[in-house]
Tab-separated table of C-alpha atoms in Angstrom:
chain	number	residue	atom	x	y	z
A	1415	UNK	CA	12.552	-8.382	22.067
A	1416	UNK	CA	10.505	-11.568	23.490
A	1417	UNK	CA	7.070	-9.730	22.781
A	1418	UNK	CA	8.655	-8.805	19.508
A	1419	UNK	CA	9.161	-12.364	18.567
A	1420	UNK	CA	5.651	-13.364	19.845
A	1421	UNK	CA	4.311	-10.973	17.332
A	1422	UNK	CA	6.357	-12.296	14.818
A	1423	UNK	CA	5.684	-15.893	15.318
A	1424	UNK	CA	2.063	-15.095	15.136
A	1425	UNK	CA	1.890	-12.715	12.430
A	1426	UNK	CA	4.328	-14.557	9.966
A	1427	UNK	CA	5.413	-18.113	8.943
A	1428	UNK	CA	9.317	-17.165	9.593
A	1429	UNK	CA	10.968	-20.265	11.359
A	1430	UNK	CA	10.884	-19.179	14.338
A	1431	UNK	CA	10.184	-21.536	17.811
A	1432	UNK	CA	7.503	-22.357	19.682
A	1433	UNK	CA	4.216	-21.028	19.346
A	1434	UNK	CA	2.676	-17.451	21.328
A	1435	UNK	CA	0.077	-17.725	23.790
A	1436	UNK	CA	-3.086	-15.952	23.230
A	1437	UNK	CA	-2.604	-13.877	26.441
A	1438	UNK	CA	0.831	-13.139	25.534
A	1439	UNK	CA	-0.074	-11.804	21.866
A	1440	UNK	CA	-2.132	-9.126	23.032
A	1441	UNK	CA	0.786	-7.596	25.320
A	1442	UNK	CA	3.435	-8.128	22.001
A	1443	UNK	CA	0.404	-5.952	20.209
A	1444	UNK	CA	2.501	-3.282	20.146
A	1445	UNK	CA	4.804	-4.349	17.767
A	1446	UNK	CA	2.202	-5.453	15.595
A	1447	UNK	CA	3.335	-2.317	12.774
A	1448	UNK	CA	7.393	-3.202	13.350
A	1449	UNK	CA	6.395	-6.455	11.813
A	1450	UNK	CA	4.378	-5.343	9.195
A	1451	UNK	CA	7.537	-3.436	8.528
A	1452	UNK	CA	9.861	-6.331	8.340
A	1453	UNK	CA	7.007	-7.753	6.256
A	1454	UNK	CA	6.880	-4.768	4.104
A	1455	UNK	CA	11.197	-4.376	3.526
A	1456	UNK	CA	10.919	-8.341	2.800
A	1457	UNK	CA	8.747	-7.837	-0.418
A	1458	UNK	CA	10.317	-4.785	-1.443
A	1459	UNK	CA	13.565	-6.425	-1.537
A	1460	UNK	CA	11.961	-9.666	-3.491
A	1461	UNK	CA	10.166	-7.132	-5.543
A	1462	UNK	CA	13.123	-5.454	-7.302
A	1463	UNK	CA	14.234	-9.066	-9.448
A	1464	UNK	CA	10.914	-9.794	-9.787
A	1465	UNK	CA	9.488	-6.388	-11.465
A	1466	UNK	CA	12.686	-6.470	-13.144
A	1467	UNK	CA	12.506	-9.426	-14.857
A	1468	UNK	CA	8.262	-10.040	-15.365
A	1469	UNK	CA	6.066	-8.121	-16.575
A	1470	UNK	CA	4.465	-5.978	-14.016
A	1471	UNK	CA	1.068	-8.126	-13.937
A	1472	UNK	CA	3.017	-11.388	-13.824
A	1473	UNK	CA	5.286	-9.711	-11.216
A	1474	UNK	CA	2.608	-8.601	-9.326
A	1475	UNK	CA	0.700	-12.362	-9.088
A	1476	UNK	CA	4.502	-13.757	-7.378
A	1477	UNK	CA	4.809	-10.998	-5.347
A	1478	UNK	CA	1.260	-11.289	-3.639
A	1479	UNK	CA	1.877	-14.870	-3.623
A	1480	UNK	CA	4.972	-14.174	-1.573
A	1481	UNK	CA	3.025	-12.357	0.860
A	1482	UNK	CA	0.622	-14.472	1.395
A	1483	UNK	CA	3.333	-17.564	1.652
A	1484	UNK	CA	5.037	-15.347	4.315
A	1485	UNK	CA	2.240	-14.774	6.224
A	1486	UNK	CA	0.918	-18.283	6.387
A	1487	UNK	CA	-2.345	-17.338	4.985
A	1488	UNK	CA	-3.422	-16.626	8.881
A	1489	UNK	CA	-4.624	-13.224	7.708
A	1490	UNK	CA	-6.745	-14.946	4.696
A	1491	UNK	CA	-7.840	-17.772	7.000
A	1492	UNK	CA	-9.585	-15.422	9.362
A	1493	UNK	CA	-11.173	-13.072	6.232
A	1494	UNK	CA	-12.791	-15.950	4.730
A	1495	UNK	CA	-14.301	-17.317	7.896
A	1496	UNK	CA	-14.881	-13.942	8.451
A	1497	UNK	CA	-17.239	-13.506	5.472
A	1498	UNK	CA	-18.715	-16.807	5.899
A	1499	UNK	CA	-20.113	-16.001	9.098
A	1500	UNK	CA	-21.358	-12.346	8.132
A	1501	UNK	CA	-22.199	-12.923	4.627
A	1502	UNK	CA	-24.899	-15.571	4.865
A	1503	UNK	CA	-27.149	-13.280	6.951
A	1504	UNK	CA	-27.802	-15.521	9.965
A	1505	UNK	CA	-28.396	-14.424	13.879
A	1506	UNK	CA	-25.366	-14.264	16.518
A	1507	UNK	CA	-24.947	-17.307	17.060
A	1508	UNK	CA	-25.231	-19.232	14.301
A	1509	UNK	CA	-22.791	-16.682	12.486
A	1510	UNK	CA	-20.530	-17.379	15.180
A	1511	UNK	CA	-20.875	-21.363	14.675
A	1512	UNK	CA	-20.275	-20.909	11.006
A	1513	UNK	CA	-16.931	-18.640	11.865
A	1514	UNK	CA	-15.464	-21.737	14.009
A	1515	UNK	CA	-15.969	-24.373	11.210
A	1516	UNK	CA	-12.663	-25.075	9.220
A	1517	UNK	CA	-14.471	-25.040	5.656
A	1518	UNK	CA	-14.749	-22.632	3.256
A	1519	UNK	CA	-17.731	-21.443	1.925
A	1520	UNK	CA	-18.337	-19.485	-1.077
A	1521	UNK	CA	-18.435	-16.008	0.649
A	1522	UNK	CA	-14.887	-16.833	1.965
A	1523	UNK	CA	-13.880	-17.617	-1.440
A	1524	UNK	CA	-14.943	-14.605	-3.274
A	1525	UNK	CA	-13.616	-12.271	-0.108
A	1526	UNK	CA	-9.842	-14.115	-0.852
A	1527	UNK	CA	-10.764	-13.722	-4.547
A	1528	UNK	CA	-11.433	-10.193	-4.151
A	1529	UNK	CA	-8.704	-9.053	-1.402
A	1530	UNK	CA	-6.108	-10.639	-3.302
A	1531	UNK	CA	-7.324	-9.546	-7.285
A	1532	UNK	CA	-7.363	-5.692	-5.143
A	1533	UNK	CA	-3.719	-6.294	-4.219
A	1534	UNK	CA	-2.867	-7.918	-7.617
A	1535	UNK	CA	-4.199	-4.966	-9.568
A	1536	UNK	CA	-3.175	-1.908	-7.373
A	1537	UNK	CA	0.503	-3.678	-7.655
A	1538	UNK	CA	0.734	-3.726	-11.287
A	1539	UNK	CA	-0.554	-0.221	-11.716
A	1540	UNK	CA	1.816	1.456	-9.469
A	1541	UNK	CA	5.047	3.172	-10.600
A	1542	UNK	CA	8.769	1.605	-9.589
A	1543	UNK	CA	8.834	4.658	-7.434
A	1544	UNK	CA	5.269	4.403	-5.739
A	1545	UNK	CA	5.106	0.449	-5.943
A	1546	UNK	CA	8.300	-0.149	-3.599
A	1547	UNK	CA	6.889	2.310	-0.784
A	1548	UNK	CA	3.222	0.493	-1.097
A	1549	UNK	CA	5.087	-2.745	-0.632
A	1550	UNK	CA	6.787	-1.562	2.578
A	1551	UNK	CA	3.798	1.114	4.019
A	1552	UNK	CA	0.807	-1.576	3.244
A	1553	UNK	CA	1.746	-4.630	5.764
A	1554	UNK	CA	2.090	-1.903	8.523
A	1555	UNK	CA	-0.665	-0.135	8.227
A	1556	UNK	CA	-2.685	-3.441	7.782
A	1557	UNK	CA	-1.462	-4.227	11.196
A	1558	UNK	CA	-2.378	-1.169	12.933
A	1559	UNK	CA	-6.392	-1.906	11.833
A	1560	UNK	CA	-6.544	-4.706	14.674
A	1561	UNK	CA	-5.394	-2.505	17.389
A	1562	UNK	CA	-7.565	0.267	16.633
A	1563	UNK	CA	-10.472	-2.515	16.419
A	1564	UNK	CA	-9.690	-4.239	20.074
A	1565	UNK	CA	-10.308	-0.149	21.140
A	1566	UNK	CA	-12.954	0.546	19.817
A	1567	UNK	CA	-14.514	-2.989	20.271
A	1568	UNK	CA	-15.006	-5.657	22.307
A	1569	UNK	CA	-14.841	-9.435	22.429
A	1570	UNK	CA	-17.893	-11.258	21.376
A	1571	UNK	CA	-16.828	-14.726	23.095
A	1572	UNK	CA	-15.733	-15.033	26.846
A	1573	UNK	CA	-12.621	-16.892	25.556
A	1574	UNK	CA	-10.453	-17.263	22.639
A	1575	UNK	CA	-7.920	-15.502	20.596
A	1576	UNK	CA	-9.813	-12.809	19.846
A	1577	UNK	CA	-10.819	-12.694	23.661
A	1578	UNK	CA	-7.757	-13.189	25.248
A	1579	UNK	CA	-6.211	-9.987	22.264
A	1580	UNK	CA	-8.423	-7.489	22.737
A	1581	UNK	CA	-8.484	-7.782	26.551
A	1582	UNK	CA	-4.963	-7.561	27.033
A	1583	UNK	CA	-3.938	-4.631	24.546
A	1584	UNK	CA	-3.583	-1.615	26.201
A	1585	UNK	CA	-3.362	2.150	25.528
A	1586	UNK	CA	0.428	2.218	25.357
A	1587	UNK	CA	0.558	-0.442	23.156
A	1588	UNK	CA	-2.226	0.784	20.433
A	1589	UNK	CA	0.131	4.596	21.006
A	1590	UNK	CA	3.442	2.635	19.916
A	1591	UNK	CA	1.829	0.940	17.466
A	1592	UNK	CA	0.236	4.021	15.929
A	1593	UNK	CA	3.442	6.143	16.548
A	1594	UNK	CA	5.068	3.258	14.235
A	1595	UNK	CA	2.603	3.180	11.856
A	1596	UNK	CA	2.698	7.658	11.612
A	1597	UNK	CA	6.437	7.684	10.823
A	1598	UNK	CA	6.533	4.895	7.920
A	1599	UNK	CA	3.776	6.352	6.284
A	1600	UNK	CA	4.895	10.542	6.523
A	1601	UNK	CA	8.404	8.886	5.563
A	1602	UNK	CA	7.209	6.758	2.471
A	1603	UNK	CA	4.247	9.368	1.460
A	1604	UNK	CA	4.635	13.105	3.037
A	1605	UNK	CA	1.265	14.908	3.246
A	1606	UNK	CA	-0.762	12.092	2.167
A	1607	UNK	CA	0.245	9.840	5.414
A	1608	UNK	CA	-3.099	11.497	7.049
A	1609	UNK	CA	-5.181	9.904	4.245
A	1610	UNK	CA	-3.924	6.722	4.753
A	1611	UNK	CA	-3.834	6.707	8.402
A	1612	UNK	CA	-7.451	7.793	8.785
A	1613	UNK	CA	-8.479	5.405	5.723
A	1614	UNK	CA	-7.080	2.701	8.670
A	1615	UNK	CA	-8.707	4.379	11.340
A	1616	UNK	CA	-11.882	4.471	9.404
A	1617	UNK	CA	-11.945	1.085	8.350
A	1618	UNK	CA	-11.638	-0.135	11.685
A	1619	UNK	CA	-13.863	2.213	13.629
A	1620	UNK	CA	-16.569	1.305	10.874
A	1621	UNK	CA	-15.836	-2.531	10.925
A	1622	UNK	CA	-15.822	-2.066	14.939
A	1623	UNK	CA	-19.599	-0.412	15.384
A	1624	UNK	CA	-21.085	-3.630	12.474
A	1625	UNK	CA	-19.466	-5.760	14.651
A	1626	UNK	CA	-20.457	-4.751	17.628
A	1627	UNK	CA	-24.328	-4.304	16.439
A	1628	UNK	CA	-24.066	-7.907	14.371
A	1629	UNK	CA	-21.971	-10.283	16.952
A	1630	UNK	CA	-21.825	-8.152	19.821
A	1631	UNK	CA	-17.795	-7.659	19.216
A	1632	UNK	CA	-14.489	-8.978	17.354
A	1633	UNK	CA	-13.280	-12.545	17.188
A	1634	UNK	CA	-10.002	-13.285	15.969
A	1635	UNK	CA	-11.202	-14.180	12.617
A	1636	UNK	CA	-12.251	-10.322	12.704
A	1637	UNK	CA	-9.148	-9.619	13.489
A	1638	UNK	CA	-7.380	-10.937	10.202
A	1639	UNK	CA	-10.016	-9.796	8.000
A	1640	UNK	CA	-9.184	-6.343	9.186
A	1641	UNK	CA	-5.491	-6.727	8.146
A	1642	UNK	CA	-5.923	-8.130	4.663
A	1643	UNK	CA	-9.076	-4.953	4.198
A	1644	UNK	CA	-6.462	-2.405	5.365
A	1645	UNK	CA	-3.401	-3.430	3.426
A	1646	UNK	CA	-5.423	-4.061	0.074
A	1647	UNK	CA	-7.042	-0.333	1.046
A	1648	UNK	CA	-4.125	1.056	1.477
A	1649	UNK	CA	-2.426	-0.270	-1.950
A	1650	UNK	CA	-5.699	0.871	-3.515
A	1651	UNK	CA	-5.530	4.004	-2.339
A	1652	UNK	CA	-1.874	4.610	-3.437
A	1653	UNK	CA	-2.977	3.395	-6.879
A	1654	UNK	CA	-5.685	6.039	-7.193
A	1655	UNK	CA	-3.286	9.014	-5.855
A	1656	UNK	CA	-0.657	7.930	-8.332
A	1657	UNK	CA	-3.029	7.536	-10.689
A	1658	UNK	CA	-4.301	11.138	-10.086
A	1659	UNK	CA	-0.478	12.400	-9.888
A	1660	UNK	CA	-0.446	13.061	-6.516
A	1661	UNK	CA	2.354	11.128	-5.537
């Protein structure tokens, strides 16, 4: 229950006290997906008044606002930075430099822009039935991405969150995170769970090798920007199978 709350006090902006430690998050990876689940029942509960009484693409706007409110905008944070550092084509170093700097560029803005108008639109086109089971599969399989990536790739600093993460997740961790992550989606989706889990997988084995040929591994900022990529994926990807009637 302790690592549980260490993921949660990282992962959200629930009131909860005192702050995780960097070595400690990596051990509390595990539980990474059980949050995204609390995350996930959360807007699915706030979701029912709100579809009921908006229009779906007004809806949709306060429910993604929600979810980023209840994560904090960590996830965000670390996707702009993220495409700050990558986007403006610079060497290691300097795209590391740019990736510790607090301001925003415009790469970070148009990454937000885009991640959140991908979450925005997937939301309003879903069906009741479909858009209550995105809302609950999408934060957990958003936080399975980072412990595929700290597998499949390593730190690029010698210190750090992203450092102190990837180093201490381990194999049992990454198996009860993924064993998580299997059951919500063949519960919320059947068949179609593979797709989704190896859209995940694929996302962050991909993401892993760029990173690992452009900054020589993951930073925490990496980390984030593979959580908001996988959940806006993964509502994407609902919206085209319900769109082609196959859920």
């Amino acid at each position: 229950m302790e690592r549980f709350l260490v993921a949660c006090r990282y992962l959200t902006a629930l009131p909860l006290p005192a702050g995780p430690e960097a070595g400690d998050l990596g051990r509390a990876a595990g539980w990474f997906p059980v949050v995204g689940l609390v995350l996930g029942l959360l807007l699915a509960a706030a979701a029912l008044p709100v579809f009921g009484a908006a229009p779906a693409v007004v809806a949709s706007v306060l429910i993604v606002a929600l979810w980023a409110f209840l994560t904090g905008g960590l996830h965000l944070d670390g996707l702009a930075d993220t495409a700050d550092g990558l986007g403006a084509g610079f060497g290691r170093e300097e795209a590391l430099a740019i990736m510790r700097d607090a301001r925003i560029g415009a790469y970070g803005v148009t990454a937000i822009a885009l991640v959140l108008a991908a979450k925005w639109a997937a939301l309003a086109s879903l069906a009741p039935d479909l858009r209550w089971r995105g809302l609950i599969l999408a934060p957990v399989l958003g936080r399975l991405g980072p412990l595929l990536l700290a597998r499949v790739c390593p730190p690029a600093r010698g210190e750090g969150a992203g450092h102190a993460f990837a180093q201490a997740v381990s194999r049992p961790a990454v198996a009860a995170g993924a064993l998580v992550a299997t059951a919500a989606a063949v519960a919320l989706t059947g068949v179609w769970a593979a797709a989704l889990l190896g859209l995940v997988a694929g996302l962050a084995v991909a993401f892993g090798s760029y990173l690992r040929w452009r900054l020589g591994g993951l930073t925490g900022d990496c980390l984030g920007a593979l959580v908001e990529a996988s959940e806006a994926g993964s509502l994407v990807a609902l919206s085209v199978l319900g769109h082609l009637g196959r859920l």
